[in-house]
Coordinates of C-alpha atoms and ligand atoms in Angstrom, one line a residue:
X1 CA 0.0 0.0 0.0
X2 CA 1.1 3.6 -0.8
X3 CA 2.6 5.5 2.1
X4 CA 1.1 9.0 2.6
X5 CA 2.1 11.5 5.5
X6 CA 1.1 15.1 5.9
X7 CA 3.3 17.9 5.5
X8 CA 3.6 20.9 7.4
X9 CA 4.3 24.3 6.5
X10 CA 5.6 25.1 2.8
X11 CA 6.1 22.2 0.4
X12 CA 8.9 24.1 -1.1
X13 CA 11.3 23.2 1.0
X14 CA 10.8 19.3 1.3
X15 CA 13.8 17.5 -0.3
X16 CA 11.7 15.6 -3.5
X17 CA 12.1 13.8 -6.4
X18 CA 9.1 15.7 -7.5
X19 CA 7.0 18.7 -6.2
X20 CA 3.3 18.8 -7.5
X21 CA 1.3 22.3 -7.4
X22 CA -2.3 23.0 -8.1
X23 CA -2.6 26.3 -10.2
X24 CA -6.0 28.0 -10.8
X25 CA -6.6 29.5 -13.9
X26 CA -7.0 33.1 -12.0
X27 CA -4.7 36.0 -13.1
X28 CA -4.2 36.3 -8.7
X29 CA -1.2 34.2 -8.4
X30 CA -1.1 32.4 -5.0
X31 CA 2.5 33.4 -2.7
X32 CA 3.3 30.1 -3.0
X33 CA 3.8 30.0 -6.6
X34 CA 5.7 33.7 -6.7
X35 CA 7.9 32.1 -4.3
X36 CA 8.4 29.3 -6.3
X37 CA 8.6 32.0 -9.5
X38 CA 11.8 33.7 -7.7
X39 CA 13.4 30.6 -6.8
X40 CA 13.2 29.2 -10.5
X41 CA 14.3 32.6 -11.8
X42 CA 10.7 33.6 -13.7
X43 CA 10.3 30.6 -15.3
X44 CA 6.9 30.4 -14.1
X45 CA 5.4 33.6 -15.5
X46 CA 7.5 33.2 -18.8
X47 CA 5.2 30.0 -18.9
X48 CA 2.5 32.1 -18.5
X49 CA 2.8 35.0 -21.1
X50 CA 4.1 32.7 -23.5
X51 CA 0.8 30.7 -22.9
X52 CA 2.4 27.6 -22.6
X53 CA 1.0 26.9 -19.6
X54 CA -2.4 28.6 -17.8
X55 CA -3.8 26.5 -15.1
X56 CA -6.7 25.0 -18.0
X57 CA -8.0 22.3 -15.7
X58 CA -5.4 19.3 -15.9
X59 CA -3.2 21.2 -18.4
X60 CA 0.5 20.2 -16.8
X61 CA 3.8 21.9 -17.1
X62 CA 7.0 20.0 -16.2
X63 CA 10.1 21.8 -15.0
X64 CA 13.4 21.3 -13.7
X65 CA 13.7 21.7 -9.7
X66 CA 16.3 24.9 -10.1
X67 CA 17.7 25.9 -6.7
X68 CA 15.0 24.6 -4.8
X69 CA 15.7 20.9 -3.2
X70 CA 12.9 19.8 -5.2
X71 CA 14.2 17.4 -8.3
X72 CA 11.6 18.7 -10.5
X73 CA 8.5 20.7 -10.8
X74 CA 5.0 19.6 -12.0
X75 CA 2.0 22.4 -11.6
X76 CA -1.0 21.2 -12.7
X77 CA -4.2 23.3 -14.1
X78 CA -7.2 23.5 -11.7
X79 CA -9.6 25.4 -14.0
X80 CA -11.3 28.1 -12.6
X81 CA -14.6 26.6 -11.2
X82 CA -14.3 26.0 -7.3
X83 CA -17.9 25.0 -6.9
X84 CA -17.7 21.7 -8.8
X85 CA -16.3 19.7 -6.0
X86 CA -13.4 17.3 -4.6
X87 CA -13.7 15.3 -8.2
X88 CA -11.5 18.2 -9.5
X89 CA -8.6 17.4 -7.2
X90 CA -9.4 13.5 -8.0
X91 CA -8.7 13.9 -11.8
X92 CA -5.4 16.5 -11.3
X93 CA -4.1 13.9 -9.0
X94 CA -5.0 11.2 -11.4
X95 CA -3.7 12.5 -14.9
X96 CA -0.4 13.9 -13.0
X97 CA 0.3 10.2 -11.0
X98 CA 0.0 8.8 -13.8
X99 CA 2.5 10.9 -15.7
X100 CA 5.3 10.5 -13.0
X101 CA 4.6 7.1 -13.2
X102 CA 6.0 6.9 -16.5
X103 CA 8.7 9.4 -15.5
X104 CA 9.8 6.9 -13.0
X105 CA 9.3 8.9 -10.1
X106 CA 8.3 7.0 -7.2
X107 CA 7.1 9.4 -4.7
X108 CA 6.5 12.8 -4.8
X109 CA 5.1 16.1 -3.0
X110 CA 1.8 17.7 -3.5
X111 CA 0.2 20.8 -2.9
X112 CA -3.5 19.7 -3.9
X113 CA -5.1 19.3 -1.0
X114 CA -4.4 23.3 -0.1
X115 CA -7.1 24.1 -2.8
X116 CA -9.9 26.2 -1.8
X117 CA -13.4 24.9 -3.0
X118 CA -16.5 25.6 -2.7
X119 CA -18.2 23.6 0.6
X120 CA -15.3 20.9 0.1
X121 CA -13.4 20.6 3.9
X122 CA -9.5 20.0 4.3
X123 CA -10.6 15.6 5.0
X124 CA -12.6 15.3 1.7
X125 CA -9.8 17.2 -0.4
X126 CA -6.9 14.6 1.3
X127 CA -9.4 12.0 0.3
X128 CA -9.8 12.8 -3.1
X129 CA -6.1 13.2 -3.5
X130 CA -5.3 10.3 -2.3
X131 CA -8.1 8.4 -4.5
X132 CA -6.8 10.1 -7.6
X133 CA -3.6 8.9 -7.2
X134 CA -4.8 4.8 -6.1
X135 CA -7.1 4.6 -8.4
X136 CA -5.2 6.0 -11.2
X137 CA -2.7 3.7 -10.7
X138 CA -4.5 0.5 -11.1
X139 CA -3.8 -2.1 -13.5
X140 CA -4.5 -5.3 -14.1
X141 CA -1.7 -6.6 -15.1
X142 CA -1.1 -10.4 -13.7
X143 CA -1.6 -12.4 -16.8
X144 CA 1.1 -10.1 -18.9
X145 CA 4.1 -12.0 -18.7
X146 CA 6.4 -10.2 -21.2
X147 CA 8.2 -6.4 -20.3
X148 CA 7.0 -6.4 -17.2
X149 CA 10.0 -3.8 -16.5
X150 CA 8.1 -1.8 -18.9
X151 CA 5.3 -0.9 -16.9
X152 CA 4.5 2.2 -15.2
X153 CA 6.2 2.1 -11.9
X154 CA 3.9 2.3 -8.9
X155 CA 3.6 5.2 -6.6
X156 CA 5.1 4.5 -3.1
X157 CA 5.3 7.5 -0.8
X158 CA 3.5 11.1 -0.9
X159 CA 3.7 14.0 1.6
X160 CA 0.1 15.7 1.3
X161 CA -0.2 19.8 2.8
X162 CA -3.2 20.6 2.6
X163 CA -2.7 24.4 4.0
X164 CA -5.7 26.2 6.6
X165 CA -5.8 24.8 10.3
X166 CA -7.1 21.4 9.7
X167 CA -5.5 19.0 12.8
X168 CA -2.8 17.0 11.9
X169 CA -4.5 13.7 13.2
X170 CA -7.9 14.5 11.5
X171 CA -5.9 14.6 8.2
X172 CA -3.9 11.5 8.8
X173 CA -7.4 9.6 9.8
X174 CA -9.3 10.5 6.3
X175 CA -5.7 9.8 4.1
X176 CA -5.7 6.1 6.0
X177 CA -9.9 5.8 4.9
X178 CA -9.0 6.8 1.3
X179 CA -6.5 3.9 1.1
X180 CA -8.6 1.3 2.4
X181 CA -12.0 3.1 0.3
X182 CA -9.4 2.7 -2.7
X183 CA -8.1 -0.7 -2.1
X184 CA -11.8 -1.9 -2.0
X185 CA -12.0 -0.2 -5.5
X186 CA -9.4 -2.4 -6.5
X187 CA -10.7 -5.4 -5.2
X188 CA -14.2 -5.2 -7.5
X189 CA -11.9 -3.8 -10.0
X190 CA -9.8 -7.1 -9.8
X191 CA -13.2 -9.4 -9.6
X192 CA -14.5 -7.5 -13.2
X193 CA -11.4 -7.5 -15.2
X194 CA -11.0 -11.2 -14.1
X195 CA -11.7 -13.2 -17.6
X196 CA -14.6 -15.6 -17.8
X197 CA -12.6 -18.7 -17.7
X198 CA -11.3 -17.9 -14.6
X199 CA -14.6 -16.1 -13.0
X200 CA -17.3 -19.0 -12.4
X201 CA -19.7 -18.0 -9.7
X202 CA -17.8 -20.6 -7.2
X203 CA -15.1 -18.5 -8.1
X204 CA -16.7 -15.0 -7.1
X205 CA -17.8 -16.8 -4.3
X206 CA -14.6 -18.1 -3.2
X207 CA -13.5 -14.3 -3.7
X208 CA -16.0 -13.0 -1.5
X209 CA -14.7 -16.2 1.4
X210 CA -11.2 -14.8 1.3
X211 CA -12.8 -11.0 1.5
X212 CA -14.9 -12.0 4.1
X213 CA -12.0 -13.7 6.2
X214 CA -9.2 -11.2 6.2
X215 CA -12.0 -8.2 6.9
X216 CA -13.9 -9.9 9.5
X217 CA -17.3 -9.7 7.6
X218 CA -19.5 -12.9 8.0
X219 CA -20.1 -14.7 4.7
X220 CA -22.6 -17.8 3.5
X221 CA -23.0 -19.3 0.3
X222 CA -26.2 -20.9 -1.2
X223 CA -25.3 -23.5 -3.3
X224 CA -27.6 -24.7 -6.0
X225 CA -29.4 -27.7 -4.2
X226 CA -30.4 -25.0 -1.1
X227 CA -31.5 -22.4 -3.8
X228 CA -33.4 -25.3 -5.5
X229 CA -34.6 -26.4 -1.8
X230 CA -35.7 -22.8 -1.2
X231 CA -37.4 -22.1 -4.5
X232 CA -35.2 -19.4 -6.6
X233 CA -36.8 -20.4 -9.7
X234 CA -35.5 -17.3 -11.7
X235 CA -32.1 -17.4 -10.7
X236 CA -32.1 -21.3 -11.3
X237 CA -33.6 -20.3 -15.0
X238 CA -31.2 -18.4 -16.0
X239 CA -28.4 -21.0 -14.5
X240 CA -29.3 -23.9 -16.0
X241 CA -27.8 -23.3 -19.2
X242 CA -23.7 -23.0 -17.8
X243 CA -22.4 -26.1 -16.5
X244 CA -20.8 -23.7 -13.5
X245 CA -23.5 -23.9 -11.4
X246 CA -24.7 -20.8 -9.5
X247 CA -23.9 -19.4 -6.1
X248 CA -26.0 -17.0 -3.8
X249 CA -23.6 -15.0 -2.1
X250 CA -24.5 -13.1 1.6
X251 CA -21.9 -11.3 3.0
X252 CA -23.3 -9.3 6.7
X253 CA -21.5 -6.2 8.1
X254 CA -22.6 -5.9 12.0
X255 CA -21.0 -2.0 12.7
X256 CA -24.9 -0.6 14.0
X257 CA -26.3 -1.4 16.8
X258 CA -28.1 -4.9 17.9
X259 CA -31.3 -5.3 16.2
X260 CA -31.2 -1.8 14.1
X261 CA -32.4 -3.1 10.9
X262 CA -29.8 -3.2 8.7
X263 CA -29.5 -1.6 4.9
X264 CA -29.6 -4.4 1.8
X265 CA -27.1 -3.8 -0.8
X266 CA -27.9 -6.5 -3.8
X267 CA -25.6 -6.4 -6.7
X268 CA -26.0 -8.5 -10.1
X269 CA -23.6 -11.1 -10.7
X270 CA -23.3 -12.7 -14.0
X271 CA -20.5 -13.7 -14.2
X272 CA -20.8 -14.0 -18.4
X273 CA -23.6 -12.8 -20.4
X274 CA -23.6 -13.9 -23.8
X275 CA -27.4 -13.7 -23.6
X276 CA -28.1 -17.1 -23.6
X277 CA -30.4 -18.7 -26.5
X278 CA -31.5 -15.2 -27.2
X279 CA -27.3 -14.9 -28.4
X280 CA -25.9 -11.7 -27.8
X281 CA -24.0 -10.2 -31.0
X282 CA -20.2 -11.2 -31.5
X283 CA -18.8 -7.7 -31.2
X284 CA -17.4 -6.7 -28.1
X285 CA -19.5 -9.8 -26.4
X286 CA -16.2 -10.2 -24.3
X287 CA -16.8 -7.0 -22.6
X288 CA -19.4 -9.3 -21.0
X289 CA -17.1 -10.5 -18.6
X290 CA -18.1 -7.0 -16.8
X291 CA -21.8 -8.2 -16.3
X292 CA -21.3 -9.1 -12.4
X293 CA -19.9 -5.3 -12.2
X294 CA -23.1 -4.7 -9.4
X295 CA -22.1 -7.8 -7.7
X296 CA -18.6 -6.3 -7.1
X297 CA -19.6 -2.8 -5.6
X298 CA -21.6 -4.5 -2.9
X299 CA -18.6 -7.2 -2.4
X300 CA -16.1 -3.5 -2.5
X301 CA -18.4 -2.0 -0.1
X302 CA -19.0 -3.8 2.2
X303 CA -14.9 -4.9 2.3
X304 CA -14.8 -1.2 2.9
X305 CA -17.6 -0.6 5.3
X306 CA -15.6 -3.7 7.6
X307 CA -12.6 -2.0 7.4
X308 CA -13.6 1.4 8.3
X309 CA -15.7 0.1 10.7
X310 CA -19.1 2.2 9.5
X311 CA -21.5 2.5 12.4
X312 CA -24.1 0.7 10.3
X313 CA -26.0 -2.7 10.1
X314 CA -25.3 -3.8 6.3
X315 CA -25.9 -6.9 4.3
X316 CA -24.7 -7.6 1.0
X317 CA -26.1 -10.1 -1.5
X318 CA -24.8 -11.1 -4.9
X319 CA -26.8 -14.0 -7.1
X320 CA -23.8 -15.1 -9.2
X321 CA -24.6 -17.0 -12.4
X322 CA -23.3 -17.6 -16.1
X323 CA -26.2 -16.6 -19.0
X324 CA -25.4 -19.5 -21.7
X325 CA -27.2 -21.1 -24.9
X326 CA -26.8 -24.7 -24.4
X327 CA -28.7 -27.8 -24.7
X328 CA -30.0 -27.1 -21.0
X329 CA -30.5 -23.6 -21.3
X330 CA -33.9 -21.9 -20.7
X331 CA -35.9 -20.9 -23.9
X332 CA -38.1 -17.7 -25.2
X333 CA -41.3 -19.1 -24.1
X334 CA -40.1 -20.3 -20.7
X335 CA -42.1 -19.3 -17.2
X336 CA -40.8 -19.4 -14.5
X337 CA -42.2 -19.3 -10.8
X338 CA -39.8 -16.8 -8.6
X339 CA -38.8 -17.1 -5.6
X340 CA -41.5 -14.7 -4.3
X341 CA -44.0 -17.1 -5.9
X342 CA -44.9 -14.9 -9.2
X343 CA -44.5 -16.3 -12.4
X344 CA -42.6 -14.7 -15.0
X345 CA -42.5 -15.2 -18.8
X346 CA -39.5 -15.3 -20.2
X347 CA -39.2 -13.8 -24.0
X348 CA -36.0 -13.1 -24.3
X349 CA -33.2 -15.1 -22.5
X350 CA -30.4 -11.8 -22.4
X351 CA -32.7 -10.0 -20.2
X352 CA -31.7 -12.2 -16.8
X353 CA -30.5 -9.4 -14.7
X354 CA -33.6 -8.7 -13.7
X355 CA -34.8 -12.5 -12.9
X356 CA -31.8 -13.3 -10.6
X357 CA -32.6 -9.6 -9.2
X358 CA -36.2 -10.5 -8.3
X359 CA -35.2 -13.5 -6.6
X360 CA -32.5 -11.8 -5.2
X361 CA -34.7 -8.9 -3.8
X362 CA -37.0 -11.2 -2.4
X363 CA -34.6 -12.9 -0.4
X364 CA -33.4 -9.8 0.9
X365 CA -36.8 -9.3 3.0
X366 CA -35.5 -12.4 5.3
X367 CA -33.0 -9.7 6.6
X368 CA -36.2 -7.4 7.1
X369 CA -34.0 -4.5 5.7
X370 CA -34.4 -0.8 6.6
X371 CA -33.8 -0.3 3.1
X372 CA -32.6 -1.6 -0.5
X373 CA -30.4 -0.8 -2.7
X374 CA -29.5 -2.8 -5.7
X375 CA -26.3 -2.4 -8.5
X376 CA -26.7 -4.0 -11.8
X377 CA -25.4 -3.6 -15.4
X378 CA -28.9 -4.1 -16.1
X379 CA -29.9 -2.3 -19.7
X380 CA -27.7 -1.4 -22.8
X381 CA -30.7 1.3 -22.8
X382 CA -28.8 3.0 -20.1
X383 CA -25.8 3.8 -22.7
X384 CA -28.4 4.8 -24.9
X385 CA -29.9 7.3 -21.9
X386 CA -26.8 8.3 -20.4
X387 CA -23.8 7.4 -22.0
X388 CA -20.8 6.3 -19.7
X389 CA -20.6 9.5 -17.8
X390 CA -23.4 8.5 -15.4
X391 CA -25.8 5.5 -14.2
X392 CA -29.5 6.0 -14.1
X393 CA -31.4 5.7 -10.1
X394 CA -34.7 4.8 -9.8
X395 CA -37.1 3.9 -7.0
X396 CA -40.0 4.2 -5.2
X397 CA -38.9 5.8 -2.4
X398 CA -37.8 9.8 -2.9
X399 CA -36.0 10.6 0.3
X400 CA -33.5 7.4 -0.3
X401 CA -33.3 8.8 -4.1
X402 CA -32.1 12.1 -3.0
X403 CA -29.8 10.8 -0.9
X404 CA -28.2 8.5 -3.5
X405 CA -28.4 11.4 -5.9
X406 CA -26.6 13.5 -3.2
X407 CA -23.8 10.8 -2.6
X408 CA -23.1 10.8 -6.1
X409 CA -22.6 14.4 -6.1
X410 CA -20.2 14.6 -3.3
X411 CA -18.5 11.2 -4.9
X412 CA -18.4 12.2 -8.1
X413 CA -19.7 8.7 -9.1
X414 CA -22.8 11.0 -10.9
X415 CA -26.6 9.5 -11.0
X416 CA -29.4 10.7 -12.9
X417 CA -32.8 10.0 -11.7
X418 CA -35.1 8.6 -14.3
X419 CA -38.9 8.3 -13.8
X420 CA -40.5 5.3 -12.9
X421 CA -44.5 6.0 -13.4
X422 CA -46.9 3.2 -13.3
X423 CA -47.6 3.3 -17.1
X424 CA -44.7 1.9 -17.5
X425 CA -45.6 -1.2 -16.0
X426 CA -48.3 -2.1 -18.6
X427 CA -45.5 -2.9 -21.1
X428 CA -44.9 -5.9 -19.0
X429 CA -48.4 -7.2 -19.0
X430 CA -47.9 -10.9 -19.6
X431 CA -50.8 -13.3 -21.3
X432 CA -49.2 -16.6 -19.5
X433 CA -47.7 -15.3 -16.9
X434 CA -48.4 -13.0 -13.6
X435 CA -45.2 -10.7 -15.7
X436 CA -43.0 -10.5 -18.7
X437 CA -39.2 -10.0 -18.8
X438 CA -38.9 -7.3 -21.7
X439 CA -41.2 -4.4 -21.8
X440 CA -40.4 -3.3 -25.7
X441 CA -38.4 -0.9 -27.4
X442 CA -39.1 1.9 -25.7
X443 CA -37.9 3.1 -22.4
X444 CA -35.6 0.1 -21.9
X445 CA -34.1 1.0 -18.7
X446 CA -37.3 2.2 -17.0
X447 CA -38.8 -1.5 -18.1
X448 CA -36.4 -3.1 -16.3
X449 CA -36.7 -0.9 -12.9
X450 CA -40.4 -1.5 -13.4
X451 CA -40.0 -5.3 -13.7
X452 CA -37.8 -5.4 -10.0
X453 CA -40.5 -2.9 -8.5
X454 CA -42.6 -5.5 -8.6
X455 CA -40.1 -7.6 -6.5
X456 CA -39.8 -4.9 -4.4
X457 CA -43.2 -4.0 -3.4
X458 CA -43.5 -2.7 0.9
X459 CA -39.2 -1.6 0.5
X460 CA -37.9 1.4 0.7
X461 CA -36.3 0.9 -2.5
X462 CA -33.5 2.2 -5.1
X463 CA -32.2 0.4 -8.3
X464 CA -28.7 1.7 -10.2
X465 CA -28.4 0.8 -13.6
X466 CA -24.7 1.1 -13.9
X467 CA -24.3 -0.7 -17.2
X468 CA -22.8 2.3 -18.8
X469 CA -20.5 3.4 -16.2
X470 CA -19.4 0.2 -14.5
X471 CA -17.0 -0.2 -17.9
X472 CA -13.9 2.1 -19.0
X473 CA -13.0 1.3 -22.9
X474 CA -10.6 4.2 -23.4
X475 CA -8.9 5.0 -20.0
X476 CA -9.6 8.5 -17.9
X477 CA -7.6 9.7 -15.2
X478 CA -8.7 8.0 -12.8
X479 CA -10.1 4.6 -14.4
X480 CA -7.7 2.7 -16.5
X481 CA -9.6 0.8 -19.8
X482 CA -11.7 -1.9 -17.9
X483 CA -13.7 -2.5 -14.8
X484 CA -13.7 1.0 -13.4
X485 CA -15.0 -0.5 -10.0
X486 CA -18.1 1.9 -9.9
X487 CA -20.8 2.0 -7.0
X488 CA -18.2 1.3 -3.9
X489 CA -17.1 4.6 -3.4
X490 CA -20.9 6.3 -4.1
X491 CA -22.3 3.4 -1.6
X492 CA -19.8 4.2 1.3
X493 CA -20.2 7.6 0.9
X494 CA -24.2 6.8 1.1
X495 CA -23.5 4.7 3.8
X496 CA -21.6 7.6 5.7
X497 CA -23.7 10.3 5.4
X498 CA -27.0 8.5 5.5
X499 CA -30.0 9.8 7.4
X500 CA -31.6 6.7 9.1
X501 CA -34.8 9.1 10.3
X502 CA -35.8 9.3 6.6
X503 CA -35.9 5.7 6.3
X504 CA -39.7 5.5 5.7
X505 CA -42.5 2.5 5.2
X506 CA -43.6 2.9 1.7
X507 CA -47.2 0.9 0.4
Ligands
LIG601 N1 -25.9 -7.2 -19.3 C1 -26.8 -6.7 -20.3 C2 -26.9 -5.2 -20.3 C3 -25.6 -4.5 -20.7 C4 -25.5 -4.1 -22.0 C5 -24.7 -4.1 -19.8 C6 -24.3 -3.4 -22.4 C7 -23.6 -3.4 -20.2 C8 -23.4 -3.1 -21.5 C9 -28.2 -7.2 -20.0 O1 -28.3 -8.5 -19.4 C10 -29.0 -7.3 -21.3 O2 -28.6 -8.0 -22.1 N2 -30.0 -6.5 -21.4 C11 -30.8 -6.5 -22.6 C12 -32.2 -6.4 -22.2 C13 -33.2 -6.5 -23.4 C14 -33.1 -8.0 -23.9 C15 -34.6 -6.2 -22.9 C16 -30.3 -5.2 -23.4 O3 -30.1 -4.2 -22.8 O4 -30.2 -5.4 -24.6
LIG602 MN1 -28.3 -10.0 -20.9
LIG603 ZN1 -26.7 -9.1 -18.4

């Protein structure tokens, strides 16, 4: 794990391989940077009227450390908008960690945290920092076997200062929760970039044993005959084409108090979603690896939530299974009795998230949960909604919404809210069956949410379709191509800042 201390007074005179600044984009330049100006003999405003360099947001400039004991110099652009929040100092940390990674530095000094935003405190800009750097830094790199001198080299050490009057202790307390909130990143980061071959659902399982065990979470796996014994007819639907039978995965975090009723985090995990007799397309079907992406949030939260000990009753369940065609697979025309006892007719075989959700949902009433929240890569229709820069929230409880919607604010792991009005729930008006698994063309991702509102009926309930976010296939700052491990930090910082009083009964 990365070392981080706090530094005290001016980072100019730490002895560094590197010294990091934030610059604004402001023609008011800060004392620190005139005093690093002098001691680099102007080389800093020549930067500036020649227009190399302005402070854009994440614009960098690179220079040599002069006379100072710094090695060399990296200021990095801020922008000019301090009311956007701590995701500002996330991405400078990011896109400047990762270029000293390449420069071979291994630790470095960094003025970030000092920046003034708006409504941000001194904690949640350490945090960011620090979570810019981790997560910007990931890789998943144990199956290249070749160069391996040639990859970026990891960051080891960094001195934060953070500037104002913040204690020293209260800093060093939120840089130690961004580095295990980061690690837990990893972790579901790790568990979606695993390949299929590897990633049955005894495997996730097995993953979320291990978890369980080193964090101190309690963990119990349903195994297909007790899921058959208890009646999870959707799940079992959907399994019964892979020969890797499926797993039902309940992980329990007990940080509240005795008998407070806890809060249900359910996550979707397919483990491979080729879409089963109703085949998926070839193109990019690989990327369906990713489809357990909701699975691995709730594993990455509550991993976190154990090891920052969060004051909170929490259970976590995951339905792992593998959506294939085969000669045992379930067919278009199939119905199925759920778990909760209402049938469902199945017309197309790629829409499963939301079967092993209903059962999944239903099961989660045994824990008799103060509330629910469930994390799926549930609709391409999402993409089409929202593109990649946000997942859709819906649910039939507002207070929980805003909360959510609030979280991902102050996260920067963004949600839109999408409607979810009862028309919609005519389009799932079966003629065999009590439902039916696809609602049409329209309004795909509001179908679905309407299909697990029926699972969910007397929760307080929220549903995150995070098929479009939950996947990097270029690479940003601070989410490398791949699994971008989204939903663990927005559900911690849910979790942290949740208000149990507006917890209500809905009908
Ligand atoms: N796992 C997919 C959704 C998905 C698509 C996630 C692209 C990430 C990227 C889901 O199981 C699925 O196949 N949904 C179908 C539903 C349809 C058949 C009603 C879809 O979106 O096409
Ligand atoms: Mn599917
Ligand atoms: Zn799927």
């Amino acid at each position: 794990m990365m070392k981080v201390l706090i530094g005290k007074g001016s980072p100019l005179e730490d002895k560094t391989a590197c010294l990091v600044l934030g610059v604004w984009e402001a023609a008011q330049r800060s004392t620190l940077l005139q005093e690093l100006d002098e001691a680099l003999a102007g080389k800093v405003s020549r930067a500036f009227e020649t227009k190399e360099f302005g402070g854009k947001a994440e614009q960098i400039l690179e220079l040599d450390g002069g006379s100072l004991p710094a090695e060399r110099i990296v200021l990095v652009g801020l922008g000019s908008d301090r009311g956007g929040g701590a995701d500002l100092l996330r991405r400078a940390a990011g896109s400047v960690s990762a270029l000293l990674r390449q420069r071979k530095v291994r630790s470095f000094v960094c003025d970030l945290p000092a920046a003034e935003l708006d409504g941000v405190d001194a904690r949640s800009r350490v945090a960011a920092v620090i979570e810019g750097v981790a997560l910007s830094g990931y890789r998943y790199d144990r199956y290249l076997t070749k160069d391996r001198d040639a990859l970026p080299t990891p960051i080891a050490e960094l001195k934060l200062f953070a500037g104002g009057a913040a204690k020293l202790s209260d800093l060093e307390a939120a840089a130690t929760e961004a580095l295990i909130l980061s690690e837990a990143v990893c972790f579901a980061r790790d568990l979606v970039n695993a390949p299929g071959n590897l990633k049955s659902p005894a495997y996730l399982a097995d993953q979320a044993e291990f978890m369980a065990e080193e964090t101190g979470l309690e963990c119990r796996i349903l195994e297909e005959a007790e899921l058959e014994r208890r009646g999870f007819g959707a799940m079992l639907g959907v399994a019964q084409g892979s020969a890797r039978g499926p797993r039902l995965i309940v992980l329990e975090h007990r940080g509240g108090t005795l008998g407070d009723k806890p809060v249900a985090l359910v996550g979707k995990g397919v483990v491979f979603d080729a879409g089963g007799i109703s085949l998926k397309p070839g193109e990019k079907m690989d990327e369906m690896k990713m489809d357990m992406a909701g699975g691995a949030a709730v594993m990455g939260a509550l991993m976190a939530a154990a090891r920052l000990k969060l004051p909170v009753n929490l259970v976590g369940i995951v339905p792992a299974v593998e959506n294939l065609p085969s000669g045992t697979a379930y067919r278009p025309g199939d119905i199925l009795t759920s778990l909760s006892g209402k049938t469902i007719e199945v017309l197309n075989t790629d829409a499963e998230g939301r079967l092993i959700l209903a059962d999944a949902l239903t099961y989660a009433r045994e824990f008799e949960p103060a509330l629910v929240v469930d994390v799926a890569t549930l609709t391409g229709a999402c993409l089409v909604a929202l593109g990649q820069h946000a997942s859709a929230v819906l649910g039939n409880e507002d207070s929980l919404i805003q909360q959510l919607l609030t979280a991902g604010e102050r996260s920067g792991e963004k949600l839109w809210q999408l409607p979810l009005w009862p028309e919609y729930r005519k389009q799932l008006k079966s003629d065999f069956a009590d439902i039916k698994n696809i609602g049409g063309r329209y309004g795909g991702t509001i179908t679905a949410a309407a299909f697990l509102q029926e699972f969910a009926e007397g929760l307080n309930w929220a549903h995150l379709d995070i098929a479009g976010t939950a996947w990097e296939d270029s690479g940003r700052p601070c989410a490398p191509k791949g699994g971008t491990g989204f939903g663990v930090r927005l559900l911690v910082d849910f979790l942290r800042h949740r208000l149990p009083e507006a917890d209500t009964e809905t009908d």
